[in-house]
CSV table of C-alpha atoms in Angstrom, one decimal:
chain,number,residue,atom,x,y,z
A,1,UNK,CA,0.0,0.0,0.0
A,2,UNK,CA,1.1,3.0,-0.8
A,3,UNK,CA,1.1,6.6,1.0
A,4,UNK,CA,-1.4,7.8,-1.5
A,5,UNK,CA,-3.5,4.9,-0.7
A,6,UNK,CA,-3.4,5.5,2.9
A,7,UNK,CA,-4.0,9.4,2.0
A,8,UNK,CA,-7.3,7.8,0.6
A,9,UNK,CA,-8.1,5.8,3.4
A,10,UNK,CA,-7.9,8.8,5.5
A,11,UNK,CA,-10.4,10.2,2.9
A,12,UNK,CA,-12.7,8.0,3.3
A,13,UNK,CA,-13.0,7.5,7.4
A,14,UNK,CA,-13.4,11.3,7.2
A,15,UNK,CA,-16.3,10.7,4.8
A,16,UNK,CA,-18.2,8.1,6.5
A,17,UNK,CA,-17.3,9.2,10.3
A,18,UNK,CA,-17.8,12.9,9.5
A,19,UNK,CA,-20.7,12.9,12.3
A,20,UNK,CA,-18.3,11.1,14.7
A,21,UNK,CA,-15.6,13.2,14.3
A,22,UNK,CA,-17.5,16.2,14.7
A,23,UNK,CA,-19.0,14.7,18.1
A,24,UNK,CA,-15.4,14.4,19.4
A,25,UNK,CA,-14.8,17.9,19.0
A,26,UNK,CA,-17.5,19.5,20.1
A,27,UNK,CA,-17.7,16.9,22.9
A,28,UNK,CA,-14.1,17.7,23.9
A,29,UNK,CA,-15.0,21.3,23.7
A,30,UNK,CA,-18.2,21.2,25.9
A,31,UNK,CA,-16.3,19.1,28.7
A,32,UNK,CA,-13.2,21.4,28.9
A,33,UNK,CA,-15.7,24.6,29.0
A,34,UNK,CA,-17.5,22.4,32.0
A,35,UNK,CA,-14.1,22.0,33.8
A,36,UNK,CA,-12.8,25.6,32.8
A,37,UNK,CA,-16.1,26.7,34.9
A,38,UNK,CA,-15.8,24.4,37.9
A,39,UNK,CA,-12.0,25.5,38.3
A,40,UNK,CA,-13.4,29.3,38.1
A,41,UNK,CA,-15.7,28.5,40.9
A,42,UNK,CA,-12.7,26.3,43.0
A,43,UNK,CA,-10.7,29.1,42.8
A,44,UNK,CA,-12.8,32.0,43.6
A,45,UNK,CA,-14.4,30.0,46.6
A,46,UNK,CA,-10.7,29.2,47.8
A,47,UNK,CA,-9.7,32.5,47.8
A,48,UNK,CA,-12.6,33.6,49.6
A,49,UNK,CA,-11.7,31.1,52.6
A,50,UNK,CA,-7.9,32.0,52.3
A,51,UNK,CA,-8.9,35.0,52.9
A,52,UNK,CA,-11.3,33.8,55.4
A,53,UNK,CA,-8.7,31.4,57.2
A,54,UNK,CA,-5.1,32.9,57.0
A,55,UNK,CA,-5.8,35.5,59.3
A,56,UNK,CA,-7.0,33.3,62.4
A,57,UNK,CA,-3.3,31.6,61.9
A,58,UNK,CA,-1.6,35.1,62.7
A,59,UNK,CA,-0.9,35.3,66.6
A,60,UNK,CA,-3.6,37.5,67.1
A,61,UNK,CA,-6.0,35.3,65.0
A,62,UNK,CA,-5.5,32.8,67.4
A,63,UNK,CA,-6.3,34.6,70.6
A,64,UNK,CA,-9.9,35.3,68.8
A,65,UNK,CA,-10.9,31.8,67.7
A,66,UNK,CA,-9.3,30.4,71.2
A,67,UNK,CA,-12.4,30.2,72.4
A,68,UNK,CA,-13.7,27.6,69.4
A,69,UNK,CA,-11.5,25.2,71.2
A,70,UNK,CA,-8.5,22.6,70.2
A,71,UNK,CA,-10.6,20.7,67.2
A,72,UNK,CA,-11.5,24.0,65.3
A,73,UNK,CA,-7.9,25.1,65.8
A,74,UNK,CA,-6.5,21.9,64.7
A,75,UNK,CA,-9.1,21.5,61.4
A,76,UNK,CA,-8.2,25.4,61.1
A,77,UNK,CA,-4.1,24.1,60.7
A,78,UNK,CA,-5.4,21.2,57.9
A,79,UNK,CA,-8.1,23.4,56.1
A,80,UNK,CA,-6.0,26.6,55.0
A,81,UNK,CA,-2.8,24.9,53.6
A,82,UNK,CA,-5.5,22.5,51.7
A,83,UNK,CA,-6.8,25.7,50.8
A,84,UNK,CA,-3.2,27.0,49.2
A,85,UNK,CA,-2.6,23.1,47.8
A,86,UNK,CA,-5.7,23.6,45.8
A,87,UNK,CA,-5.4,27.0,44.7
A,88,UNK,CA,-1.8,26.4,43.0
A,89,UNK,CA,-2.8,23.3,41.6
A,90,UNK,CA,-5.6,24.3,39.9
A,91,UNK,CA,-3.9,27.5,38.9
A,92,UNK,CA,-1.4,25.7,37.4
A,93,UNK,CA,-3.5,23.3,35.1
A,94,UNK,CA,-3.3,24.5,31.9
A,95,UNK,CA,-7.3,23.5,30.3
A,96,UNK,CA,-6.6,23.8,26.0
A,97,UNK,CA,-8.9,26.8,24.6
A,98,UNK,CA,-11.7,26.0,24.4
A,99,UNK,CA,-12.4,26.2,21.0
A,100,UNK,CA,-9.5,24.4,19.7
A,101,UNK,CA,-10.5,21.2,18.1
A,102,UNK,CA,-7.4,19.0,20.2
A,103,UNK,CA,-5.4,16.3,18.3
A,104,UNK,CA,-5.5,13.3,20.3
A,105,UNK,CA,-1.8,13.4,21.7
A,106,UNK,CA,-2.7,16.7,22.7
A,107,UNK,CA,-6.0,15.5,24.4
A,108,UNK,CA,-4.1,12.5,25.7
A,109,UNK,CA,-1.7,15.2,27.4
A,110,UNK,CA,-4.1,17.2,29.2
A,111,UNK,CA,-6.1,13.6,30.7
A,112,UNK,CA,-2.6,13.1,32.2
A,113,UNK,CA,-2.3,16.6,33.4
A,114,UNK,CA,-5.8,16.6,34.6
A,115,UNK,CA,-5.9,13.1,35.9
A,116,UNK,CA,-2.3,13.9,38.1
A,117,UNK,CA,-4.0,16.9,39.4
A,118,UNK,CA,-7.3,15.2,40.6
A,119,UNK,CA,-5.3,11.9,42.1
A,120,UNK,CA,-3.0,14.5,44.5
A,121,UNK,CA,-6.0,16.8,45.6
A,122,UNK,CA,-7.6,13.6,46.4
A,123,UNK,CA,-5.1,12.0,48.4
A,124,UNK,CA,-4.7,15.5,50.4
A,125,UNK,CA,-7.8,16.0,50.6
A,126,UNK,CA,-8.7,12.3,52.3
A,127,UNK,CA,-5.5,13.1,54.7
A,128,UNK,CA,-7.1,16.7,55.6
A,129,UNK,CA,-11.0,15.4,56.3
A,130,UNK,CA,-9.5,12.8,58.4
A,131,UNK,CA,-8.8,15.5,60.5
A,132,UNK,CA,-11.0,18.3,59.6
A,133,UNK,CA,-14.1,18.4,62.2
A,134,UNK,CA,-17.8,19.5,61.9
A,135,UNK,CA,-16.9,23.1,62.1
A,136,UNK,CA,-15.8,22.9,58.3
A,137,UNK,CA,-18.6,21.4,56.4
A,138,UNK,CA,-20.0,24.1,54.8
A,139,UNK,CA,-16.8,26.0,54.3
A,140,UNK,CA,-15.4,23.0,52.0
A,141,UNK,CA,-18.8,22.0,50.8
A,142,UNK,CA,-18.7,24.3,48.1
A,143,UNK,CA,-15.1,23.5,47.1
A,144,UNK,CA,-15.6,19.7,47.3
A,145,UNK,CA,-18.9,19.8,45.4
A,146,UNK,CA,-17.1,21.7,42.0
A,147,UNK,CA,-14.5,19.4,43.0
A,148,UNK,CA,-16.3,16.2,42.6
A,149,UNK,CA,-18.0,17.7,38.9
A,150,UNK,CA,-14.1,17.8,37.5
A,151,UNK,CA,-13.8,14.4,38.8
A,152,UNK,CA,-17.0,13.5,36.9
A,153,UNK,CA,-15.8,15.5,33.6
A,154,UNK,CA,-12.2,13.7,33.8
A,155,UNK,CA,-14.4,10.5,33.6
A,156,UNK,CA,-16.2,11.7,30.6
A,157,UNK,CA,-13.6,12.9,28.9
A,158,UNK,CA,-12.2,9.2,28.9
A,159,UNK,CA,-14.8,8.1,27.8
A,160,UNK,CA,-14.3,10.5,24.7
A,161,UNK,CA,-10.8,9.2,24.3
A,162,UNK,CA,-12.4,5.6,24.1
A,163,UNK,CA,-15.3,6.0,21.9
A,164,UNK,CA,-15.4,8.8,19.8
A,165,UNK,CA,-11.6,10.3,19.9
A,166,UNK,CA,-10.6,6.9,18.8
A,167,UNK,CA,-12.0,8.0,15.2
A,168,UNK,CA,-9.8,11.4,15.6
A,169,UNK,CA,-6.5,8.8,16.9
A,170,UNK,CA,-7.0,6.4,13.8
A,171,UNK,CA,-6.9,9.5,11.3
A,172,UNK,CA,-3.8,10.8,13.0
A,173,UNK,CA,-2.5,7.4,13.1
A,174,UNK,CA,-2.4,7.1,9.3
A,175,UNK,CA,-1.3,10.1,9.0
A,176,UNK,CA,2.3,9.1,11.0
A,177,UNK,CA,1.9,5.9,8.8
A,178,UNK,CA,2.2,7.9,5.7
A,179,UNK,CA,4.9,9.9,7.5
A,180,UNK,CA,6.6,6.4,8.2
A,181,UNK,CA,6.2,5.5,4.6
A,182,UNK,CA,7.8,8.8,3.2
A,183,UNK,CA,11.0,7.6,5.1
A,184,UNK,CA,11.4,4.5,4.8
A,185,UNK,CA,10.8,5.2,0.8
A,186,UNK,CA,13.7,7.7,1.3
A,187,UNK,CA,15.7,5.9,3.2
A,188,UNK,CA,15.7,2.3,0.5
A,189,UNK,CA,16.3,4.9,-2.2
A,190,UNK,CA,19.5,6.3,-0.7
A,191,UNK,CA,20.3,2.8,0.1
A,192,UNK,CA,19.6,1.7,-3.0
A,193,UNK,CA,22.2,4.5,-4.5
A,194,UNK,CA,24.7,3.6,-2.4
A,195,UNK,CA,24.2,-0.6,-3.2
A,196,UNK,CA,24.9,0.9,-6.8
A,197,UNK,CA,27.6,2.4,-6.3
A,198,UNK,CA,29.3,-0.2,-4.2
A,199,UNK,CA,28.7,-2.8,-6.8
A,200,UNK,CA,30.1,-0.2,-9.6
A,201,UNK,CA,32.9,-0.4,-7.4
A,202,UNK,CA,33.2,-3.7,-7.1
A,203,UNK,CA,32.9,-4.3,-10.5
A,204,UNK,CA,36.3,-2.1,-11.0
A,205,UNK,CA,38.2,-3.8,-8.0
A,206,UNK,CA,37.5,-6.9,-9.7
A,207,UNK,CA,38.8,-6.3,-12.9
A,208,UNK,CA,42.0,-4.7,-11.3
A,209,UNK,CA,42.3,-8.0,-9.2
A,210,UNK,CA,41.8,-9.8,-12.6
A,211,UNK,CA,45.1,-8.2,-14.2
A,212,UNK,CA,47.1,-9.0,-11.1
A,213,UNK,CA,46.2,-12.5,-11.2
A,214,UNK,CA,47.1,-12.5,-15.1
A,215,UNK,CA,50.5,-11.0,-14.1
A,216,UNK,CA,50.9,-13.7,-11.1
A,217,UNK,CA,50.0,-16.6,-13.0
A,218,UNK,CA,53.3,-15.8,-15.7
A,219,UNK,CA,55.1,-15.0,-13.0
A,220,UNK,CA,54.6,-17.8,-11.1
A,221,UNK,CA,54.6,-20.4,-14.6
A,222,UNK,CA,58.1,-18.5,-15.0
A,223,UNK,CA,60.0,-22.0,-15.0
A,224,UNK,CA,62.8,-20.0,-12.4
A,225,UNK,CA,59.7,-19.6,-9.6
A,226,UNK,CA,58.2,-23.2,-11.0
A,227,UNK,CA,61.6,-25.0,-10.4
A,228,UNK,CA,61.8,-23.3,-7.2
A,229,UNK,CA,58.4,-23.8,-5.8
A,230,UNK,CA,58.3,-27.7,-7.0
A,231,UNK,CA,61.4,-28.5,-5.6
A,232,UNK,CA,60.1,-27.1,-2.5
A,233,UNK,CA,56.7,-28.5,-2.5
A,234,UNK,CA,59.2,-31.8,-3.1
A,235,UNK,CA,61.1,-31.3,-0.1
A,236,UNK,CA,58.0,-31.2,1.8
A,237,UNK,CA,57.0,-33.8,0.7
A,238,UNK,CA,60.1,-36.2,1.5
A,239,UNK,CA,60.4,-35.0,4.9
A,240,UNK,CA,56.5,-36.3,5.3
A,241,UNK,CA,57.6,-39.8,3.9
A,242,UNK,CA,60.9,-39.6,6.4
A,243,UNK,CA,58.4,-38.4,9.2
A,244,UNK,CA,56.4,-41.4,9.2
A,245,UNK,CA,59.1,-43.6,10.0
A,246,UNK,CA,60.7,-40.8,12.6
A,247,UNK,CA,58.1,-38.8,14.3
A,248,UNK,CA,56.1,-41.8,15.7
A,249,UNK,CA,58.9,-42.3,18.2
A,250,UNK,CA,59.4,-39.0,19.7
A,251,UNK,CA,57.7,-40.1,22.8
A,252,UNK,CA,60.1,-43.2,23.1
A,253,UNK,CA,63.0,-40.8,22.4
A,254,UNK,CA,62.2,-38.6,25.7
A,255,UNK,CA,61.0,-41.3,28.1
A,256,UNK,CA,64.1,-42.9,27.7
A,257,UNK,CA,66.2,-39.3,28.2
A,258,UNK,CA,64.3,-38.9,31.1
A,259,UNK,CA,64.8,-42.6,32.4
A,260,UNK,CA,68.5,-42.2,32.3
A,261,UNK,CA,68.7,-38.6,33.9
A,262,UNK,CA,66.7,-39.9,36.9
A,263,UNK,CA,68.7,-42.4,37.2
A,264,UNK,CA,66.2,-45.4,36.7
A,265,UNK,CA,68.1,-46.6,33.8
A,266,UNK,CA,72.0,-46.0,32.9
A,267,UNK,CA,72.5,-45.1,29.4
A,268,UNK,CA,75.7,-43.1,27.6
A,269,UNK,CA,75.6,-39.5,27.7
A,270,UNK,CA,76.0,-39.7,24.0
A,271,UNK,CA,72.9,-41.1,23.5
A,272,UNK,CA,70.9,-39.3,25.8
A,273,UNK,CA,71.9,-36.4,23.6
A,274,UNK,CA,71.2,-37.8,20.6
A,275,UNK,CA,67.6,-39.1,22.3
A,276,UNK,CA,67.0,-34.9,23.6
A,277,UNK,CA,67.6,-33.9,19.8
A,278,UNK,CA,65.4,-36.1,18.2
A,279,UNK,CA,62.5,-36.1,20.2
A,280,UNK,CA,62.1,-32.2,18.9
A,281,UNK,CA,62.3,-32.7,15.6
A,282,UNK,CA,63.4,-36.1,14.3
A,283,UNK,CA,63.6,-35.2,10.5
A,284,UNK,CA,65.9,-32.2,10.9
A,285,UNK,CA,68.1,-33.8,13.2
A,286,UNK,CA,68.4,-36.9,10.7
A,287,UNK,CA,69.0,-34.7,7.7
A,288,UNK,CA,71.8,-33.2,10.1
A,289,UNK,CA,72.8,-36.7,10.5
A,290,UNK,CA,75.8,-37.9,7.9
A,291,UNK,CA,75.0,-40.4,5.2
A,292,UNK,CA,75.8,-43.5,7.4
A,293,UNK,CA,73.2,-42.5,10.3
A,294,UNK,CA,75.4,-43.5,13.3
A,295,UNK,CA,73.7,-41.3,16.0
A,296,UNK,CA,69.8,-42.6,15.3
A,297,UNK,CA,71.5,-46.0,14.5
A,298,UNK,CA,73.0,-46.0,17.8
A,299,UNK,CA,70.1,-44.8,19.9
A,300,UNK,CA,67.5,-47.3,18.2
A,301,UNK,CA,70.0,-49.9,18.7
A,302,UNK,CA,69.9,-49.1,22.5
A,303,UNK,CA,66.0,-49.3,22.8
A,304,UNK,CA,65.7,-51.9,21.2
A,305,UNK,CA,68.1,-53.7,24.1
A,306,UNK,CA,66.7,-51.5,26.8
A,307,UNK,CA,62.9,-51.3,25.4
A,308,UNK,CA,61.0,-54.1,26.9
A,309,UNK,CA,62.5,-54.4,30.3
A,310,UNK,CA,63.9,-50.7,31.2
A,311,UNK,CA,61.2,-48.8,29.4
A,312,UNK,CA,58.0,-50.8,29.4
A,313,UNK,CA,58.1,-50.3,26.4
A,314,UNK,CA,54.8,-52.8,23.9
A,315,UNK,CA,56.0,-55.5,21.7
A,316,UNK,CA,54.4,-53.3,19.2
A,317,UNK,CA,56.9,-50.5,19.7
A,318,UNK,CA,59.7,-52.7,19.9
A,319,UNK,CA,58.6,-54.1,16.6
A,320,UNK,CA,58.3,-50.7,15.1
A,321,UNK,CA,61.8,-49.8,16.3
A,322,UNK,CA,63.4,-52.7,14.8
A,323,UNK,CA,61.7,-51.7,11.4
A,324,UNK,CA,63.1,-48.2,11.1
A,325,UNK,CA,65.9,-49.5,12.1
A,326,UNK,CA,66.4,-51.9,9.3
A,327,UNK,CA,65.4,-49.5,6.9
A,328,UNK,CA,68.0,-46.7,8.3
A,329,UNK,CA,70.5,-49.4,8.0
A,330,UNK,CA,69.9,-50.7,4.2
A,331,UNK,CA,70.1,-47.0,3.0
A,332,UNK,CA,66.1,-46.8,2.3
A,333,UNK,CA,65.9,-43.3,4.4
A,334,UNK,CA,68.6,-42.1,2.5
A,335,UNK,CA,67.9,-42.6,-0.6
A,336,UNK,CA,65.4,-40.0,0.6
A,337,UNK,CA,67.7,-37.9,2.4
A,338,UNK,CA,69.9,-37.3,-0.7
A,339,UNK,CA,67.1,-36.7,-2.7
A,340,UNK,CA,66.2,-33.5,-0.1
A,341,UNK,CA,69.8,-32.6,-0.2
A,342,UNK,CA,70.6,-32.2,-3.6
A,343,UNK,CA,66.5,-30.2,-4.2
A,344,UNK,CA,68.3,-27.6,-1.4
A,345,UNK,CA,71.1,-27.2,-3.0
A,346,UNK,CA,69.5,-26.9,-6.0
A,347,UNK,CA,66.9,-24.5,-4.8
A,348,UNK,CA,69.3,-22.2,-2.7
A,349,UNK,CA,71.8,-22.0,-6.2
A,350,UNK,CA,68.9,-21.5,-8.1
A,351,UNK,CA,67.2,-18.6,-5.3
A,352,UNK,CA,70.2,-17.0,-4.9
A,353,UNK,CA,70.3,-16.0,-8.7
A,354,UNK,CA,69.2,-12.4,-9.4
A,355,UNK,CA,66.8,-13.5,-12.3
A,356,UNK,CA,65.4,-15.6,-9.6
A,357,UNK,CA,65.5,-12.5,-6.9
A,358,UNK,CA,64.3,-9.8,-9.5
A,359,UNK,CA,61.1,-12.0,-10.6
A,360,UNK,CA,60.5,-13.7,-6.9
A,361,UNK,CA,59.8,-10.2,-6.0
A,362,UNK,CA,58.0,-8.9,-8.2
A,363,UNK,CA,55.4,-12.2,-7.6
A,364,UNK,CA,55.8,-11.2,-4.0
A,365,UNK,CA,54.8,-7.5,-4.6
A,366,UNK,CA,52.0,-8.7,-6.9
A,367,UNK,CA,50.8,-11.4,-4.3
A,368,UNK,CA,50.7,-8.5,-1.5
A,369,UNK,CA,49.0,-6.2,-4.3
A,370,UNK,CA,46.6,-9.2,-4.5
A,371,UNK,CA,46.2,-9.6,-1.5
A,372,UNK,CA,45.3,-5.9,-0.6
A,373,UNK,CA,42.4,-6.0,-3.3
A,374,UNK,CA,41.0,-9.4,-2.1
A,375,UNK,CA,40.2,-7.7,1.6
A,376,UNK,CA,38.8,-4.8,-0.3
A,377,UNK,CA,36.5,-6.7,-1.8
A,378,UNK,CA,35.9,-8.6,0.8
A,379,UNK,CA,35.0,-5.7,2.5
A,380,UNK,CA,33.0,-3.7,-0.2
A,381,UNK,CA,30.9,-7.2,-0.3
A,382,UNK,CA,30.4,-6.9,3.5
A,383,UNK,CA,29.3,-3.6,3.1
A,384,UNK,CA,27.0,-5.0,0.2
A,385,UNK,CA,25.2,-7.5,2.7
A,386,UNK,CA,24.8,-4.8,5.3
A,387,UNK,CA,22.8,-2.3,2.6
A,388,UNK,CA,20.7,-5.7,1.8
A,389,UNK,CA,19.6,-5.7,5.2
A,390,UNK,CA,18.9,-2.6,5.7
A,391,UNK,CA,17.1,-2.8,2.8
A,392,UNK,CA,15.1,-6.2,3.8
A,393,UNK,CA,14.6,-4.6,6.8
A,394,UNK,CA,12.4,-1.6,5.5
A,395,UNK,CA,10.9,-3.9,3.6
A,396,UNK,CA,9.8,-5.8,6.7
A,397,UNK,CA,9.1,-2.0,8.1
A,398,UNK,CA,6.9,-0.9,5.1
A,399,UNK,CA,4.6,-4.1,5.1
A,400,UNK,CA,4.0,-3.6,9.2
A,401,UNK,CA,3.1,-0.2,8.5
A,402,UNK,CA,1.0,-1.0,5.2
A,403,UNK,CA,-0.7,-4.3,7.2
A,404,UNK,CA,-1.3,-1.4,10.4
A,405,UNK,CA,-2.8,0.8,8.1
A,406,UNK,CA,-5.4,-1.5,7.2
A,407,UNK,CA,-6.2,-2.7,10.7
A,408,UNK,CA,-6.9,0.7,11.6
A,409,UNK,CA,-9.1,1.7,8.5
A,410,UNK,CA,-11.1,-1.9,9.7
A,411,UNK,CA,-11.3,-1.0,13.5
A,412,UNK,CA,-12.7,2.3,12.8
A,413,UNK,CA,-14.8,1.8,9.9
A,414,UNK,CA,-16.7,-1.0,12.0
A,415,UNK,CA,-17.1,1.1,14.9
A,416,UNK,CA,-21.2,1.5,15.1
């Protein structure tokens, strides 16, 4: 629905609830002329017994009405400040013109004004009779009777808000809803701009990270970087294949260092060395070793003796040990560790070229370059998702406001 539809709506309550409307006015006119006159006659009878009363609380007042005895004196001492209370609250109460037709929020205002007043006369006024004697009847009769007619015209005027004002509400009502629509329109059309012009953006930052990733894929097919970058991945590779035979014993490798510098087992200090270095990093320490492999050799040798009976060690790992072992021994690890050698050497000849240093950094400027536009767009796209929101969002917003609007036009246009 859109604001001009809810423009007609509004057209059309004020068609059909013409009579209504009018009722609410002059209704809400009529009771704040009623409680314009009843404060008139509060205040003019107040002032009268101020008048009256204030005296007879000077010191020589007092001497005069001595003779009335303690329960006049002490109603006197409640009556006259009741008498101020309800003179400056009812002078304050500001009552609307009269003949100003009220919008609801402003009618709504003036209840609570009206309604705060009436609740804190009353609940002085029940503290003041509950002292008050008979002496002071007929002075507050007067008072308490317009009193009790601004009461009654409170009531009545809630009843207005109820029934007939609700016509005037559900008007005003649409009228915010069409105020609500205007924005939220304006609001998904700047949105909508700037969702343009981040996806124009985009659209650039993409193509610029296109070229870069042109320029890093020759780069990086540039047989120099290739070479480099396979022999490495190669490299990698063996040391997983060496690690598989070497990393399962690290554990092994410090219980037994630890065994022997207790002192639960004896062991060279040779070995307990070697066993310290290998349990960090077995493969780095056995491409340290020379070709022959004496230190691991040595140390495998040992548990193996020492396993079973020193280190509790399973059958299972003694097995295991025995294995590597045999394959240390016959040169199978080595055939591997020759193969990583002579890729390093290889690779570090090869890197420490300057072809290889003049195009390795121009890939690595590129790959920063590339890097730098990847987070851009990763950002211009979270950016992207945050405008779709927003802009689901109003959507959600528009249709509450569209669905109100016609639960409002219903309500009122099925009021008898």
């Amino acid at each position: 629905m859109s604001k001009a539809e809810v423009a007609a709506k509004i057209v059309e309550i004020q068609k059909h609830k013409k009579k209504t409307i009018n009722v609410a006015f002059d209704k809400s006119q009529k009771i704040r002329s009623a409680i314009k006159k009843h404060r008139k006659k509060i205040l003019e009878d107040t002032q009268k017994l101020i008048t009256e009363t204030d005296p007879q609380l000077t010191e020589e007042g007092v001497q005069k009405i001595t003779k009335k005895g303690k329960i006049y004196f002490r109603s006197l001492k409640a009556f006259n400040p009741f008498l101020h209370f309800i003179d400056s609250e009812l002078s304050k109460l500001k009552i609307p013109k009269v003949k100003k037709k009220l919008t609801s929020s402003e009618l709504n205002q003036f209840v609570r004004n009206l309604s705060r007043m009436v609740n804190d006369i009353n609940k002085e006024k029940a503290q003041v009779d509950a002292v008050m004697g008979l002496d002071f009847m007929l002075k507050k009769r007067g008072i308490y009777a317009a009193f009790s007619k601004i009461t009654s015209e409170l009531n009545n005027i809630r009843d207005l808000q109820k029934e007939e004002y609700s016509v005037v509400k559900a008007i005003e009502d649409l009228e915010s809803i069409i105020r609500d629509i205007e924005n939220i329109q304006e609001k998904t059309e700047q949105l909508e701009g700037e969702k343009s012009d981040l996806e124009a953006e985009l659209k650039l930052v993409e193509e610029a990270l296109s070229k870069k990733e042109e320029i890093r894929t020759a780069l990086v097919t540039n047989p120099l970087i290739s070479n480099s970058r396979q022999r490495g991945i190669r490299m990698t590779e063996l040391e997983i294949e060496m690690g598989t035979h070497l990393n399962s014993f690290k554990k092994i490798f410090k219980k037994y260092a630890r065994e022997v510098q207790r002192g639960s087992i004896s062991g060279e200090f040779g070995l307990v060395n070697t066993a310290l270095s290998y349990q960090e990093n077995p493969v780095q320490k056995f491409l340290e070793e020379p070709d022959n492999n004496p230190e691991i050799s040595a140390l495998m040798e040992e548990l193996i003796t020492v396993g079973e009976k020193n280190l509790h060690l399973k059958q299972k790992n003694i097995s295991n040990l025995s294995k590597a072992l045999k394959k240390i021994q016959e040169g199978k690890l080595n055939i591997q560790k020759n193969e990583w050698h002579d890729l390093k050497q290889k690779k570090n000849r090869d890197d420490e070229s300057a072809d290889f240093k003049k195009i390795n950094g121009e890939l690595i400027e590129c790959e920063d370059e590339i890097n730098s536009i990847e987070e851009k767009i990763s950002g211009i796209n979270e950016t992207v998702s945050l405008k779709l929101r927003e802009l689901a969002n109003l959507s959600e917003s528009l249709e509450s406001r569209q669905n109100r609007s016609l639960e409002i036009t219903e309500e009122v246009m099925n009021q008898p």
